[in-house]
Amino acid sequence: MRVPEWRPALTAAHDAALEWLEHLAERPVRPEVDYDAMYAALHEPMPEAGLPAEQVIAELDAAVRPGLMAMNHGRFFGWVIGGSTPAGVAADWLVAAWDQNTAMAEPTPGVSALEAVTAEWLLELLDLPRSCSVAFVTGAQVANLVCLAAARDRVLADSGWDVEGDGLVGAPPVSVLAGEFVHHTVGKAVRILGLGESRMIEVAADDNARMRPDALADALAGIEGPAIVCAQAGEIATGGIDPLAAIADVVDARRDLAPTWLHVDGAIGLFARASSVLAPKFAGAERADSWCTDAHKWLNTPYDCGIAIVRDREAHHRAMTLHASYLPQPSAARDPIDWNPDMSRRARATAVYATLRSLGRSGVAEIVERDCEMARLLAEGVRAIPGAEVCNEVELNQVLVRLLDPAGQDDDAHTRAALTRLQESGVAFPSGTTFRGQAAIRFSVANWATDETDIVETLEALADAHTRWG
Ligand SMILES: Cc1ncc(COP(=O)(O)O)c(C=O)c1O
């Protein structure tokens, strides 16, 4: 076998990665150039002849770096995006170097066993039933899809219908109920599963975007047949956590009448269950049938890693398993291919394992507690800025800010313009939204590195963006 020269290219990547990571704090959080400039800079014909790998890597880094957003910066607050830790990044490098197609246990026992152990650790950390099945997928979008595929299987099987074999034509209708502020990825999963996004039943929410259990009970009373209820632990704008115990009570009361499944989209919040201080806010979550979360959000692993957890292993297995005569035949070992929609896949759980091993439960708890504390500090500081309002109850790590126009004209336009000024300042990067019809700036504190200095600097830049026109 020809042995390629690994060292020059890997050394170039190592140097470039350290240069990026070690100088992150000194650079603007936003990219230095926009997409059009990047496209123009990178656009060239498909090369006919190759180049030495180390040259490719050095030039790639130099070319792309101006267009990188410092998403793992302590003052990046956009959408809901965690940072990454040294153990997670380094483990992901190994994943690429090992190049294990992590579908079957027999050919890849190392990373498959690692995935099984990581799944057990997660159930313990999140305090969910230890017998649940777990899938490591690309993100919460796919985790929602996997959980709802299992839900669809079970509620239809209990209605006498084999959806895997017979599809949906002629099947009993399945009602999907979700809160008014359900994340769009749940709707997309429902669409992909053929359950009809526009047939979903919307359940009213309270002021902090939490599903109302009384409204859920009313909605369920009005329908017959199989139903899937989608609750949420951490709403994208407010961070609102649905009252999960009360919702579980409502669902449990219906289980004897018709097949009913409770899913919790915990993409944002579920890792807060690692903290004994925050866990009570999520009481009742453990009574659900399925849960999704994202390691690449609050656990701060590198992208991409979502996690689907299902109480009903049989339904999960039926919805996702795949067998072929040319593959190793099923054994007693846990084959990743049985639990997720991919066939070939990377050893994605490795970075989760390394992150958990390096932080331990106490380290995860410290991150989620500190981020919530930083969100509270930020909200306090915002309230002290004249004309600035916090629009949500800060129950987790999300802060929604609205800025009143000093000229008394258009608060929406002023809020949006101030957001752009703040992003362009390079000091901090929140993102924007429209919440209950009004423009708002969203701060999501999900990075392990965010500290009080970051909050102070962010507040100064926010006050400046609010008061400085043009
Ligand atoms: C509540 C919720 N669910 C699902 C998702 C989708 O997650 P991902 O982007 O990892 O697919 C998000 C993303 O922010 C979210 O906030």
mmCIF file of C-alpha atoms and ligand atoms in Angstrom, residues 79-80 138-142 144 183 185-186 232 234-236 265-268 292 294 296-297 303 305-306, ligand 1:
data_model
loop_
_atom_site.group_PDB
_atom_site.id
_atom_site.type_symbol
_atom_site.label_atom_id
_atom_site.label_comp_id
_atom_site.label_asym_id
_atom_site.label_seq_id
_atom_site.Cartn_x
_atom_site.Cartn_y
_atom_site.Cartn_z
ATOM 1 C CA TRP A 79 -29.957 31.628 17.081
ATOM 2 C CA VAL A 80 -29.134 28.856 19.614
ATOM 3 C CA THR A 138 -27.153 15.367 12.538
ATOM 4 C CA GLY A 139 -29.318 17.690 14.634
ATOM 5 C CA ALA A 140 -32.628 18.209 16.363
ATOM 6 C CA GLN A 141 -34.429 18.422 13.023
ATOM 7 C CA VAL A 142 -33.588 14.798 12.308
ATOM 8 C CA ASN A 144 -37.528 15.180 15.893
ATOM 9 C CA HIS A 183 -40.339 24.871 16.492
ATOM 10 C CA THR A 185 -38.565 21.529 12.564
ATOM 11 C CA VAL A 186 -41.426 19.627 14.228
ATOM 12 C CA GLN A 232 -41.224 21.753 24.114
ATOM 13 C CA GLY A 234 -36.960 25.594 25.683
ATOM 14 C CA GLU A 235 -38.735 27.820 23.183
ATOM 15 C CA ILE A 236 -36.539 29.389 20.511
ATOM 16 C CA ASP A 265 -38.550 18.798 21.737
ATOM 17 C CA GLY A 266 -35.722 19.563 24.131
ATOM 18 C CA ALA A 267 -33.270 20.772 21.482
ATOM 19 C CA ILE A 268 -32.456 23.818 23.593
ATOM 20 C CA CYS A 292 -34.939 15.179 21.124
ATOM 21 C CA ASP A 294 -28.838 18.784 20.479
ATOM 22 C CA HIS A 296 -24.127 20.895 19.428
ATOM 23 C CA LYS A 297 -26.209 23.400 21.356
ATOM 24 C CA TYR A 303 -21.370 20.423 14.709
ATOM 25 C CA CYS A 305 -24.829 16.214 16.588
ATOM 26 C CA GLY A 306 -28.483 15.796 17.516
HETATM 27 C C1 LIG B 1 -36.681 23.914 19.860
HETATM 28 C C2 LIG B 1 -35.847 23.547 18.672
HETATM 29 N N1 LIG B 1 -36.093 22.385 18.033
HETATM 30 C C3 LIG B 1 -35.370 21.993 16.968
HETATM 31 C C4 LIG B 1 -34.349 22.780 16.486
HETATM 32 C C5 LIG B 1 -33.562 22.329 15.293
HETATM 33 O O1 LIG B 1 -32.260 22.009 15.655
HETATM 34 P P1 LIG B 1 -31.133 21.659 14.586
HETATM 35 O O2 LIG B 1 -30.790 22.953 13.949
HETATM 36 O O3 LIG B 1 -30.028 21.088 15.379
HETATM 37 O O4 LIG B 1 -31.703 20.694 13.608
HETATM 38 C C6 LIG B 1 -34.043 23.988 17.113
HETATM 39 C C7 LIG B 1 -32.970 24.856 16.616
HETATM 40 O O5 LIG B 1 -32.688 25.907 17.144
HETATM 41 C C8 LIG B 1 -34.818 24.381 18.239
HETATM 42 O O6 LIG B 1 -34.579 25.522 18.885
#
